mmCIF file with all atom_site columns, C-alpha atoms in Angstrom:
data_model
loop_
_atom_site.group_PDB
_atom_site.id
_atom_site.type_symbol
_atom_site.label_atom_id
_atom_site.label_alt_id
_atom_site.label_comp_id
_atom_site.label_asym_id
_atom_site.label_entity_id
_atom_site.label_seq_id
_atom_site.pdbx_PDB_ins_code
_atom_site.Cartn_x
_atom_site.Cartn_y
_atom_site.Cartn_z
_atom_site.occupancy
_atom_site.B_iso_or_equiv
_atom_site.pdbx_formal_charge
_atom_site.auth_seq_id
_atom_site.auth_comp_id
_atom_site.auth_asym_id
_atom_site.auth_atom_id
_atom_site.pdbx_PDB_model_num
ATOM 1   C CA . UNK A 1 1   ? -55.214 6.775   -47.725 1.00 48.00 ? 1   UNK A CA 1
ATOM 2   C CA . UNK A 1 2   ? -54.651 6.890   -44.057 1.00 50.00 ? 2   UNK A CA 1
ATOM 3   C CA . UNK A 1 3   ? -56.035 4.259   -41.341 1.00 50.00 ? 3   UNK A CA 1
ATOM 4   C CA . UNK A 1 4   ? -57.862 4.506   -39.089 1.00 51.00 ? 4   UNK A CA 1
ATOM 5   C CA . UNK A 1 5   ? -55.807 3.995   -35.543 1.00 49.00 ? 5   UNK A CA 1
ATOM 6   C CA . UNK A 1 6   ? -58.335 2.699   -33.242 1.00 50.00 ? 6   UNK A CA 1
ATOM 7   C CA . UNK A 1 7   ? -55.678 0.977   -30.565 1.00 53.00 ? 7   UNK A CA 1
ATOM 8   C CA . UNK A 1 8   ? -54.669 3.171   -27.630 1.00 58.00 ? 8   UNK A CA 1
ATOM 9   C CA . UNK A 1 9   ? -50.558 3.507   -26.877 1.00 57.00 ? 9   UNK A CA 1
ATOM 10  C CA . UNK A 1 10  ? -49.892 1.830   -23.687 1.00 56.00 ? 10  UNK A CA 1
ATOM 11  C CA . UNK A 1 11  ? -49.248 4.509   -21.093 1.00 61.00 ? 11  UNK A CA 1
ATOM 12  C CA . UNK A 1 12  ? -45.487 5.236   -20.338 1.00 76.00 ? 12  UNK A CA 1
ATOM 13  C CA . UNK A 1 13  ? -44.630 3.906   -17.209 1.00 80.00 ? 13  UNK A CA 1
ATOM 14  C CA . UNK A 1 14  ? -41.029 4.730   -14.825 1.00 90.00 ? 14  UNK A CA 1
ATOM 15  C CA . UNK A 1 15  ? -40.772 1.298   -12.332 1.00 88.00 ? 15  UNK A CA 1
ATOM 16  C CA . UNK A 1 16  ? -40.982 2.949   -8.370  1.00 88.00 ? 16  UNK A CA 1
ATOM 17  C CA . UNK A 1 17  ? -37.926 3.721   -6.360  1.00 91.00 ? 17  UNK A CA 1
ATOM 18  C CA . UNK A 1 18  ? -37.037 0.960   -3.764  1.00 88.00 ? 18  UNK A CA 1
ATOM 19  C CA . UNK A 1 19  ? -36.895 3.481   -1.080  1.00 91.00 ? 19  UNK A CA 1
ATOM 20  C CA . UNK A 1 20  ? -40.461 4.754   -2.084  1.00 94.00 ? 20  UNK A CA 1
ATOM 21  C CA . UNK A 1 21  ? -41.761 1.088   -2.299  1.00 89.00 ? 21  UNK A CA 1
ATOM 22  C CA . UNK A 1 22  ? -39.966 0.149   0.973   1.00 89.00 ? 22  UNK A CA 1
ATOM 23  C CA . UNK A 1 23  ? -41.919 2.994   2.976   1.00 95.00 ? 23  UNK A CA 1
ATOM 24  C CA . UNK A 1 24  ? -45.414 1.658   0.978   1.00 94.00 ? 24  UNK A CA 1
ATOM 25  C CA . UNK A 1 25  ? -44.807 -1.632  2.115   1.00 90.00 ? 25  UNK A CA 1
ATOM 26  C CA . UNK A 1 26  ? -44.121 -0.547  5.628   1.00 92.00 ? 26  UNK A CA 1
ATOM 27  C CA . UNK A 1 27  ? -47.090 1.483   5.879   1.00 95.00 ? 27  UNK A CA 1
ATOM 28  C CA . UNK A 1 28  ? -49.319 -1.030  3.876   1.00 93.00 ? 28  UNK A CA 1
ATOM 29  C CA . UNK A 1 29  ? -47.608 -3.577  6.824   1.00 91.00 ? 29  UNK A CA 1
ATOM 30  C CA . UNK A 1 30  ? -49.086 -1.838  9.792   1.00 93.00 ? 30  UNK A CA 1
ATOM 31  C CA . UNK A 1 31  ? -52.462 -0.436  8.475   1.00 94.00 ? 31  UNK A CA 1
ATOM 32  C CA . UNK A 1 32  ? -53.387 -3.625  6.956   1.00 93.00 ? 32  UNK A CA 1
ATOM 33  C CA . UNK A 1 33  ? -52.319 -5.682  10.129  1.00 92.00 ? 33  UNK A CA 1
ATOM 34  C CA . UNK A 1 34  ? -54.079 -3.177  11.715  1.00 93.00 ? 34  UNK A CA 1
ATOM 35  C CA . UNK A 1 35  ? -57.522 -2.882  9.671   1.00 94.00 ? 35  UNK A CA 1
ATOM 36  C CA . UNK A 1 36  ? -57.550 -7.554  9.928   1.00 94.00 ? 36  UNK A CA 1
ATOM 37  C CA . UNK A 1 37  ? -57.080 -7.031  13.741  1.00 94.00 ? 37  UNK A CA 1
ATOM 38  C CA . UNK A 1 38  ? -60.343 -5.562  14.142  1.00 95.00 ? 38  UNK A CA 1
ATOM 39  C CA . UNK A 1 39  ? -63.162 -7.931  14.232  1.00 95.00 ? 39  UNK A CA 1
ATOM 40  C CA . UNK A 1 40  ? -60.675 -10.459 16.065  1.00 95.00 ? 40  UNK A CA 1
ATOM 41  C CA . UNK A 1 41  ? -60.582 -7.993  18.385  1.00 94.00 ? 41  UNK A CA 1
ATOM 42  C CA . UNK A 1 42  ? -63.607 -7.474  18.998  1.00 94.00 ? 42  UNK A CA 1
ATOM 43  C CA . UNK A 1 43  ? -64.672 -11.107 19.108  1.00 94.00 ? 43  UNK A CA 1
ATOM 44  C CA . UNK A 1 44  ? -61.944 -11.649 22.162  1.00 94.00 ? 44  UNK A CA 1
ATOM 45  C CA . UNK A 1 45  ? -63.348 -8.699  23.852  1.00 93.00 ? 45  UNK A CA 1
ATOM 46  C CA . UNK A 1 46  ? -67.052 -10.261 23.528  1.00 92.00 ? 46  UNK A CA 1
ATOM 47  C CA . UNK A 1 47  ? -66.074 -13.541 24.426  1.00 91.00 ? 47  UNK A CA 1
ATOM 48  C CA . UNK A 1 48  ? -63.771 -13.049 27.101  1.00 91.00 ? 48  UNK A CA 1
ATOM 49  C CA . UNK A 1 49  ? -64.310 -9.494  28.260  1.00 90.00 ? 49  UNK A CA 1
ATOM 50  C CA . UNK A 1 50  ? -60.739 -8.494  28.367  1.00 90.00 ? 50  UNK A CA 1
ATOM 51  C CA . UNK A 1 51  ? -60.066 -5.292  27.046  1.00 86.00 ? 51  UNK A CA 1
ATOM 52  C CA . UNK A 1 52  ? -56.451 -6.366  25.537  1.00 87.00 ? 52  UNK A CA 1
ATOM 53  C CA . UNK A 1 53  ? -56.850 -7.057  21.855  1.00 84.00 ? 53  UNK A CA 1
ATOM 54  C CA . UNK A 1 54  ? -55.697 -10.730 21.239  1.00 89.00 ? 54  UNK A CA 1
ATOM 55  C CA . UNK A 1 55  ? -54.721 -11.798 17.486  1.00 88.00 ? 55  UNK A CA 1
ATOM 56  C CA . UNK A 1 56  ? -54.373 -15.476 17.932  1.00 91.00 ? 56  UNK A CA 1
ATOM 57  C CA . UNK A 1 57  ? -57.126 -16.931 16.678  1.00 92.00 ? 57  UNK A CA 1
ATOM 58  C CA . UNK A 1 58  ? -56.210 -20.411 18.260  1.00 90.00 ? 58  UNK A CA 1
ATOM 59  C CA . UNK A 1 59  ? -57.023 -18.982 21.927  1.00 92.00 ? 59  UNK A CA 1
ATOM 60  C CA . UNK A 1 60  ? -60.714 -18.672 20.598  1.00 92.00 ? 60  UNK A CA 1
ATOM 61  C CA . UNK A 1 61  ? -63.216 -21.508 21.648  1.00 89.00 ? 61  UNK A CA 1
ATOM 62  C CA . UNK A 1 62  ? -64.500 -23.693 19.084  1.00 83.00 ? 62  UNK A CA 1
ATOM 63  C CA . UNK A 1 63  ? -66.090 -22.794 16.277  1.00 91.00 ? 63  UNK A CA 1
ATOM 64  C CA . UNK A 1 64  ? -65.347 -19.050 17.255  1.00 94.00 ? 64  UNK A CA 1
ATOM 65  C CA . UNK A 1 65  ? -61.523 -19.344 16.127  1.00 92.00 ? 65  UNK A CA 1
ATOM 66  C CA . UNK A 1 66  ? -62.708 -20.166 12.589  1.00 94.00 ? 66  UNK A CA 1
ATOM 67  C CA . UNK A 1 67  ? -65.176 -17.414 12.605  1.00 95.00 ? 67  UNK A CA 1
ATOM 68  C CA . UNK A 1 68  ? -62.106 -14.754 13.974  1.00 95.00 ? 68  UNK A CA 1
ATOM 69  C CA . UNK A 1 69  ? -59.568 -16.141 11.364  1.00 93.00 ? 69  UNK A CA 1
ATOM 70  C CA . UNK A 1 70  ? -62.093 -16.140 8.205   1.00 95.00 ? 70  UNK A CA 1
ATOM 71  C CA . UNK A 1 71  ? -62.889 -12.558 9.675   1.00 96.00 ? 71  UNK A CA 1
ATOM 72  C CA . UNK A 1 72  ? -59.571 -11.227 9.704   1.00 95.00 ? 72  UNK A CA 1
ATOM 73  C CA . UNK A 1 73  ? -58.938 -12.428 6.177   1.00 93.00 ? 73  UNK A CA 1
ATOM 74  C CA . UNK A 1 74  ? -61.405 -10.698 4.774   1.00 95.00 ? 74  UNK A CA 1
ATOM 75  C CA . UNK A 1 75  ? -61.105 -7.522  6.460   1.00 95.00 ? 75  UNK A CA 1
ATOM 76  C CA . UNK A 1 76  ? -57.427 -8.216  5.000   1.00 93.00 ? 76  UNK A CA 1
ATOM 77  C CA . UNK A 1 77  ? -58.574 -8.484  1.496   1.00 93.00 ? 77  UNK A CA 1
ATOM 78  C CA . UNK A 1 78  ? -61.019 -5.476  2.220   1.00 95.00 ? 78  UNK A CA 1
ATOM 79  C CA . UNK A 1 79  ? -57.437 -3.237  2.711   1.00 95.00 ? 79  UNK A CA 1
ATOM 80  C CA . UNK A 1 80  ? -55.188 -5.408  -0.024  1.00 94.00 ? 80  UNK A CA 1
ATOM 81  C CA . UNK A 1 81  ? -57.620 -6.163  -2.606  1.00 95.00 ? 81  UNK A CA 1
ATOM 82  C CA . UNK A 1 82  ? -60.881 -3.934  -2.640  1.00 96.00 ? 82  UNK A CA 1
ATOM 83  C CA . UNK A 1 83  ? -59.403 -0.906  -1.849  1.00 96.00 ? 83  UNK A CA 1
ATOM 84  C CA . UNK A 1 84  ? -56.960 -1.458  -5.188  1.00 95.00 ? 84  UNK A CA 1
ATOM 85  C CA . UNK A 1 85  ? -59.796 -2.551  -7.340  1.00 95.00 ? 85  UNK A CA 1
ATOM 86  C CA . UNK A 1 86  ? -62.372 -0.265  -6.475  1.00 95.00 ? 86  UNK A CA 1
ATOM 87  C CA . UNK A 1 87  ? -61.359 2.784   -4.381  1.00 93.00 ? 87  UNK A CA 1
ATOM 88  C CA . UNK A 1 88  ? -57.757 4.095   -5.453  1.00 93.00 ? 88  UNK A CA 1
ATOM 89  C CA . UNK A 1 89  ? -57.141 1.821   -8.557  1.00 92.00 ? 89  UNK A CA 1
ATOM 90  C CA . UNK A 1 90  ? -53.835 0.203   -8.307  1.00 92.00 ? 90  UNK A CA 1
ATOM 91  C CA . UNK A 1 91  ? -52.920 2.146   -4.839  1.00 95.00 ? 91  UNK A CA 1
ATOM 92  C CA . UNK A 1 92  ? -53.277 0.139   -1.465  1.00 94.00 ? 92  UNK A CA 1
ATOM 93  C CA . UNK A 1 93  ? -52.745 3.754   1.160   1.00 95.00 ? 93  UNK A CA 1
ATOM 94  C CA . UNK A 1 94  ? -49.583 3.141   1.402   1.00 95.00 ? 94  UNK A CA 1
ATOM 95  C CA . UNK A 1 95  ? -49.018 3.348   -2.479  1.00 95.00 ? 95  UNK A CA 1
ATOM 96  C CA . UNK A 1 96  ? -51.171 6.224   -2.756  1.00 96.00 ? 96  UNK A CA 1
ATOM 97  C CA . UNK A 1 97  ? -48.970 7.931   -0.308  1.00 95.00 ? 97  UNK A CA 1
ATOM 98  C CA . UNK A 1 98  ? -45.962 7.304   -1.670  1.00 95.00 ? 98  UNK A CA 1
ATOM 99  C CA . UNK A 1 99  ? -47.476 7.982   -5.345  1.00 95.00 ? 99  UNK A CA 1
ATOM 100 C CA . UNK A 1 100 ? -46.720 4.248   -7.046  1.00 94.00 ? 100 UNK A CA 1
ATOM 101 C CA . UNK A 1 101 ? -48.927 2.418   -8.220  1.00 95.00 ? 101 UNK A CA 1
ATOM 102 C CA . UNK A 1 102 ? -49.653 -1.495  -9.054  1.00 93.00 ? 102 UNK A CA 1
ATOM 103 C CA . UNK A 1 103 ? -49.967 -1.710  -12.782 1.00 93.00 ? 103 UNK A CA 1
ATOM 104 C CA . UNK A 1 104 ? -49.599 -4.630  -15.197 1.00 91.00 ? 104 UNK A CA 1
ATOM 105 C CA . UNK A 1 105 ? -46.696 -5.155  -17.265 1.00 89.00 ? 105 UNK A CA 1
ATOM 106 C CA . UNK A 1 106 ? -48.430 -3.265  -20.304 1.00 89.00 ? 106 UNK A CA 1
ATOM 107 C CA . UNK A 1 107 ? -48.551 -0.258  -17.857 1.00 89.00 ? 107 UNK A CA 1
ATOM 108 C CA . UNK A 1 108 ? -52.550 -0.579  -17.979 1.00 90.00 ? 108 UNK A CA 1
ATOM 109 C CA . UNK A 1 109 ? -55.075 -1.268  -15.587 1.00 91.00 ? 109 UNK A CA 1
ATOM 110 C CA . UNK A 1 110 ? -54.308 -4.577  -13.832 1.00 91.00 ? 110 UNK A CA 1
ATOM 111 C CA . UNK A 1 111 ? -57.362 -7.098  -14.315 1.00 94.00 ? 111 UNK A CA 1
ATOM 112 C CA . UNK A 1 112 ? -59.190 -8.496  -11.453 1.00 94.00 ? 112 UNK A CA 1
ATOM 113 C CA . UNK A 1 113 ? -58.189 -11.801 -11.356 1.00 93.00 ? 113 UNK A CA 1
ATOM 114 C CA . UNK A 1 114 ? -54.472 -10.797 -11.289 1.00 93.00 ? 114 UNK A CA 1
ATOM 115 C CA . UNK A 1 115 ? -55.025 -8.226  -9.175  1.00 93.00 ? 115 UNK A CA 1
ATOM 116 C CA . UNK A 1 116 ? -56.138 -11.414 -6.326  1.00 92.00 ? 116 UNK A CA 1
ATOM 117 C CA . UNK A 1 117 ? -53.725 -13.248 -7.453  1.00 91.00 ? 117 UNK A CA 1
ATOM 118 C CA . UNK A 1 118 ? -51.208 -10.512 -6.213  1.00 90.00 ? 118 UNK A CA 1
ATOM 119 C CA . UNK A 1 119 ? -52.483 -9.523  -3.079  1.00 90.00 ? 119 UNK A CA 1
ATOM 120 C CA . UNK A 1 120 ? -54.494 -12.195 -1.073  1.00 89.00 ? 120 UNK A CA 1
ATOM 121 C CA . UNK A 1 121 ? -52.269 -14.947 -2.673  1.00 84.00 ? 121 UNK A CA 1
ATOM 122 C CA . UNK A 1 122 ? -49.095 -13.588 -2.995  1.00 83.00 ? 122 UNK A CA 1
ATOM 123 C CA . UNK A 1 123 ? -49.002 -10.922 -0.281  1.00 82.00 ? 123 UNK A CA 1
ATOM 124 C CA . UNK A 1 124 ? -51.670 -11.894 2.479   1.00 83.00 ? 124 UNK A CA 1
ATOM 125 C CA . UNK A 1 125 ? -51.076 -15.054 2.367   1.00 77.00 ? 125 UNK A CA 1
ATOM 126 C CA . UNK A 1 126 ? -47.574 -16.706 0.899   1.00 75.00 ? 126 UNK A CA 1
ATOM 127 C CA . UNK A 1 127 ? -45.304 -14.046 1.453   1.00 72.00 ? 127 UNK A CA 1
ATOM 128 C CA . UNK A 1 128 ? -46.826 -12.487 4.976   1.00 73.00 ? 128 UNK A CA 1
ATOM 129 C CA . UNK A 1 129 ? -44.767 -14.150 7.593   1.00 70.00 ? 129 UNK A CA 1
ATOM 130 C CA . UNK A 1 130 ? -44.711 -10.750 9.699   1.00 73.00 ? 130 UNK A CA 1
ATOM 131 C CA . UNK A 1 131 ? -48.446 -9.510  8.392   1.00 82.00 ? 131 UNK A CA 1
ATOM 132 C CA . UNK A 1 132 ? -51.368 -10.464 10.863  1.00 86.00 ? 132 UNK A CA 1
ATOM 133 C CA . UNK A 1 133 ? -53.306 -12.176 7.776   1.00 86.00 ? 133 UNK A CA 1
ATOM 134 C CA . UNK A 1 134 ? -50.630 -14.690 7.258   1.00 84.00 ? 134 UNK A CA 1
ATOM 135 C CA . UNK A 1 135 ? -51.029 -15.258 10.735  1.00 85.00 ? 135 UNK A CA 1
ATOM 136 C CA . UNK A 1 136 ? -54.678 -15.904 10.513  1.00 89.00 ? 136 UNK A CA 1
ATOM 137 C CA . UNK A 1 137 ? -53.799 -18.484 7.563   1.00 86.00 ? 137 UNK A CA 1
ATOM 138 C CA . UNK A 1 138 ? -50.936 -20.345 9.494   1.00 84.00 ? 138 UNK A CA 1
ATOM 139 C CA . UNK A 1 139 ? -53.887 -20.335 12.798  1.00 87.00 ? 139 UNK A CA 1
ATOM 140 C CA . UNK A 1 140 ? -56.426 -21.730 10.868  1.00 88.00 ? 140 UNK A CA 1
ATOM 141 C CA . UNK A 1 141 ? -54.027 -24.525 9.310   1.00 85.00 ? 141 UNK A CA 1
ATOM 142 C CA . UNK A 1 142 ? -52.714 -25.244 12.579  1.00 84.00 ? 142 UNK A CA 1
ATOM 143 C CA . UNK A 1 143 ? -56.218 -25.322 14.131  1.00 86.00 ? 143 UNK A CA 1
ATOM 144 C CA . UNK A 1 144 ? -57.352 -27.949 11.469  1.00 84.00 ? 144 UNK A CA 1
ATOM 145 C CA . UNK A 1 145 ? -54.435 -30.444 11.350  1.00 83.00 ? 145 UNK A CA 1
ATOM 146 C CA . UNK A 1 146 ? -53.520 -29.904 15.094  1.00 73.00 ? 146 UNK A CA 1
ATOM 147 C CA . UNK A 1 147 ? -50.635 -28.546 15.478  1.00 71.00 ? 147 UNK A CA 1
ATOM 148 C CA . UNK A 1 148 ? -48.874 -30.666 12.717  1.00 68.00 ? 148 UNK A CA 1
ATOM 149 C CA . UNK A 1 149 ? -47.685 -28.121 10.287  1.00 76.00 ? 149 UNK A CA 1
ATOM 150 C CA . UNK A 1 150 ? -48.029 -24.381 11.604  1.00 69.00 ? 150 UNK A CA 1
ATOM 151 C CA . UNK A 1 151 ? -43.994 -24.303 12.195  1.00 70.00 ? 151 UNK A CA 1
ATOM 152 C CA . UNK A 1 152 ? -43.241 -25.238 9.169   1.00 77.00 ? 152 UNK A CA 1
ATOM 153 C CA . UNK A 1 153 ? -46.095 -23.509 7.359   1.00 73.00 ? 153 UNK A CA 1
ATOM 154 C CA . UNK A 1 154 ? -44.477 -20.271 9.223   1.00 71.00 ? 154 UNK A CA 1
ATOM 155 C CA . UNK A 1 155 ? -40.702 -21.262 7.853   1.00 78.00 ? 155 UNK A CA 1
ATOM 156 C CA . UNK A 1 156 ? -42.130 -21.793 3.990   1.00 78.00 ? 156 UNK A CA 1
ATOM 157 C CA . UNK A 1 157 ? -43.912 -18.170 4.514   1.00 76.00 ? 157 UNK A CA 1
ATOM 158 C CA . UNK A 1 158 ? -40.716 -16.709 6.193   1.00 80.00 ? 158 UNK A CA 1
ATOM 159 C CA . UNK A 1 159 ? -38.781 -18.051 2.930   1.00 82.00 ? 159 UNK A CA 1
ATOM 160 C CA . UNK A 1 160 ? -41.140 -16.666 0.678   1.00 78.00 ? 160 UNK A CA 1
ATOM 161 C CA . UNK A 1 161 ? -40.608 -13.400 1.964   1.00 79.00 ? 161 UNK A CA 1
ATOM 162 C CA . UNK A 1 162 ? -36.913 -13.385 1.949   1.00 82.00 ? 162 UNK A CA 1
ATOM 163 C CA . UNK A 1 163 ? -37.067 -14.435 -1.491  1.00 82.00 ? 163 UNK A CA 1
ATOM 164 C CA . UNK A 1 164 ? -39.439 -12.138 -2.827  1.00 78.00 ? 164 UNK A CA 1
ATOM 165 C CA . UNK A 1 165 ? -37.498 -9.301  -0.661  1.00 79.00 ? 165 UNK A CA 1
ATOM 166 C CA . UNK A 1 166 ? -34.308 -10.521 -2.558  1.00 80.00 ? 166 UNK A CA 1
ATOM 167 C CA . UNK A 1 167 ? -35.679 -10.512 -6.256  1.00 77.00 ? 167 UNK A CA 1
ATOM 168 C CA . UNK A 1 168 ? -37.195 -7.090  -5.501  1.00 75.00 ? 168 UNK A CA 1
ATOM 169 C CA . UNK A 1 169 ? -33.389 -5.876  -4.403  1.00 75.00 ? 169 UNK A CA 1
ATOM 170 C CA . UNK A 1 170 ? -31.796 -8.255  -7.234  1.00 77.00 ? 170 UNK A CA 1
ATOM 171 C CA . UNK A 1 171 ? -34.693 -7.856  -10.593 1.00 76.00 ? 171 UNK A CA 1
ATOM 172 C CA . UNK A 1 172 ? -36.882 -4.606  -9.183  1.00 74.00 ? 172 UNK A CA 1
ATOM 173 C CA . UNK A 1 173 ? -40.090 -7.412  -9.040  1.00 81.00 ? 173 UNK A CA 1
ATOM 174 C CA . UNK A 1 174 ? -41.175 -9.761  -5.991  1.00 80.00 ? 174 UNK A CA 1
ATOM 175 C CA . UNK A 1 175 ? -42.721 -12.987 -6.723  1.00 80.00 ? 175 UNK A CA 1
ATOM 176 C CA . UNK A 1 176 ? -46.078 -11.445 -6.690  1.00 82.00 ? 176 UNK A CA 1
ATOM 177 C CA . UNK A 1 177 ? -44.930 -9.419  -9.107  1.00 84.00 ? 177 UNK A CA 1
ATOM 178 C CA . UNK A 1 178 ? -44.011 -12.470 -11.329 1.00 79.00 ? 178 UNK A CA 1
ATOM 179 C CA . UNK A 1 179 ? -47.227 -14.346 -10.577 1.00 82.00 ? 179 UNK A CA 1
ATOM 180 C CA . UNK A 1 180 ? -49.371 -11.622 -11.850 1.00 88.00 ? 180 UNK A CA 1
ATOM 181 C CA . UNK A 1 181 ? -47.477 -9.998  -14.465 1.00 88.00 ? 181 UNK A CA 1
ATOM 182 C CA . UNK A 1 182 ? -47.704 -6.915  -12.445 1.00 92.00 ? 182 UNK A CA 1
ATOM 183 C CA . UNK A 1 183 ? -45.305 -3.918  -11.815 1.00 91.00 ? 183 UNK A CA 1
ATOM 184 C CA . UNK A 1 184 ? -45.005 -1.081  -9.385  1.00 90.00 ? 184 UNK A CA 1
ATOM 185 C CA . UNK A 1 185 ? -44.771 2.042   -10.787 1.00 93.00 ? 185 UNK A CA 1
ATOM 186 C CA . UNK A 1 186 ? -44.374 5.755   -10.178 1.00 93.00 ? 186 UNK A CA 1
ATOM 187 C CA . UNK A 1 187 ? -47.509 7.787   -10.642 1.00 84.00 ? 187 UNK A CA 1
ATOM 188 C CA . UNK A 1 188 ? -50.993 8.686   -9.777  1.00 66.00 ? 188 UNK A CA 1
ATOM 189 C CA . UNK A 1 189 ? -54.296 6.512   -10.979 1.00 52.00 ? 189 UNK A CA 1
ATOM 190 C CA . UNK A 1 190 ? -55.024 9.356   -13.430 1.00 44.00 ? 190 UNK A CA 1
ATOM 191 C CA . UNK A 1 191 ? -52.073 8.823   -15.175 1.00 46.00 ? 191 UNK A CA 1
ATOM 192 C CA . UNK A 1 192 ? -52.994 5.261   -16.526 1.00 45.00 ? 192 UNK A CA 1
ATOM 193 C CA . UNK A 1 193 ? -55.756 4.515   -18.785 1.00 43.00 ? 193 UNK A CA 1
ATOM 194 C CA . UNK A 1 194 ? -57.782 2.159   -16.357 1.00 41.00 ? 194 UNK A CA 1
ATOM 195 C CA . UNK A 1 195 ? -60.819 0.303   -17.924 1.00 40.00 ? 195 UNK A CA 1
ATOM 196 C CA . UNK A 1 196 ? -63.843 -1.174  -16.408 1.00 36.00 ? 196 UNK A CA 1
ATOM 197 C CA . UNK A 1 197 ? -62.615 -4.253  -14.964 1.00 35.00 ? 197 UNK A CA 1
#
């Protein structure tokens, strides 16, 4: 008598080139800086009528700092977390030019909540010392303790970043990688069996 086999095999999976990753990131780098800078933008424009584009959200005037920062985060997660969830599953543009993917480390469908963890924790916000939404972050701390901690806050970001750069060089996985047990991998979004999440 044979069973019934009712479990799928978890899709084969080759981990992404560095180079391949290296140009994703890069890309990922400028378009999402680019896609947070937006409404900040356009908030300095309305309030000041200058027609440079200024992305320090500590120039604003009370309370309209808080209201560029929160902005540009979420026009961040828009391009780092919405567009991987819902659009191009697992692909940020960059990735889906470059043909990797974000999977987890079954080689399925990363969940939602590790999916966040990923990219607005781990790479907006931790590990962004040179992305505009880590910026935002490091404003917005600075704007509420005064000052206090937004060198340092940059320095702990800056070292987060060299370390996750180094383990990616060192293990093929950044720390985001480790925090969400997620992996970049070579492929379109057809290729994996992706559930509803």
């Amino acid at each position: 008598m044979k069973k019934n086999r009712t479990d799928k095999a978890a899709p084969k999976v080759i981990p992404a080139p560095l180079n391949r990753r290296g140009f994703a990131f890069l890309l990922d780098w400028y378009l999402g800086s680019a896609f947070s800078a937006v409404p900040v933008g356009i908030l300095w424009n309305m309030q000041t009528g200058e027609t440079a584009i200024n992305t320090d959200v500590t120039l604003f005037e009370a309370p309209w700092g808080w209201l560029a920062g929160l902005l540009g985060l979420l026009f961040g997660a828009a391009y780092y977390y919405v567009v991987p969830l819902k659009i191009w599953k697992g692909q940020t543009f960059g990735k889906r030019l470059m043909n990797i993917r974000i999977v987890g480390e079954d080689g399925g469908a990363l969940p939602a909540g590790r999916l966040a963890v990923r990219q607005i924790v781990g790479i907006m916000i931790l590990e962004s010392s040179f992305m505009l939404t880590g910026q935002y972050a490091t404003q917005m701390v600075t704007m509420l303790t005064a000052g206090a901690i937004g060198n340092a806050l940059n320095y702990l970001m800056l070292g987060a970043f060299l370390i996750s750069v180094w383990m990616v060089f060192k293990k093929g996985k950044a720390v985001h990688d480790l925090w969400s047990d997620s992996q970049v991998v070579c492929g379109k979004e057809s290729e994996t069996n992706y559930t509803q999440l």
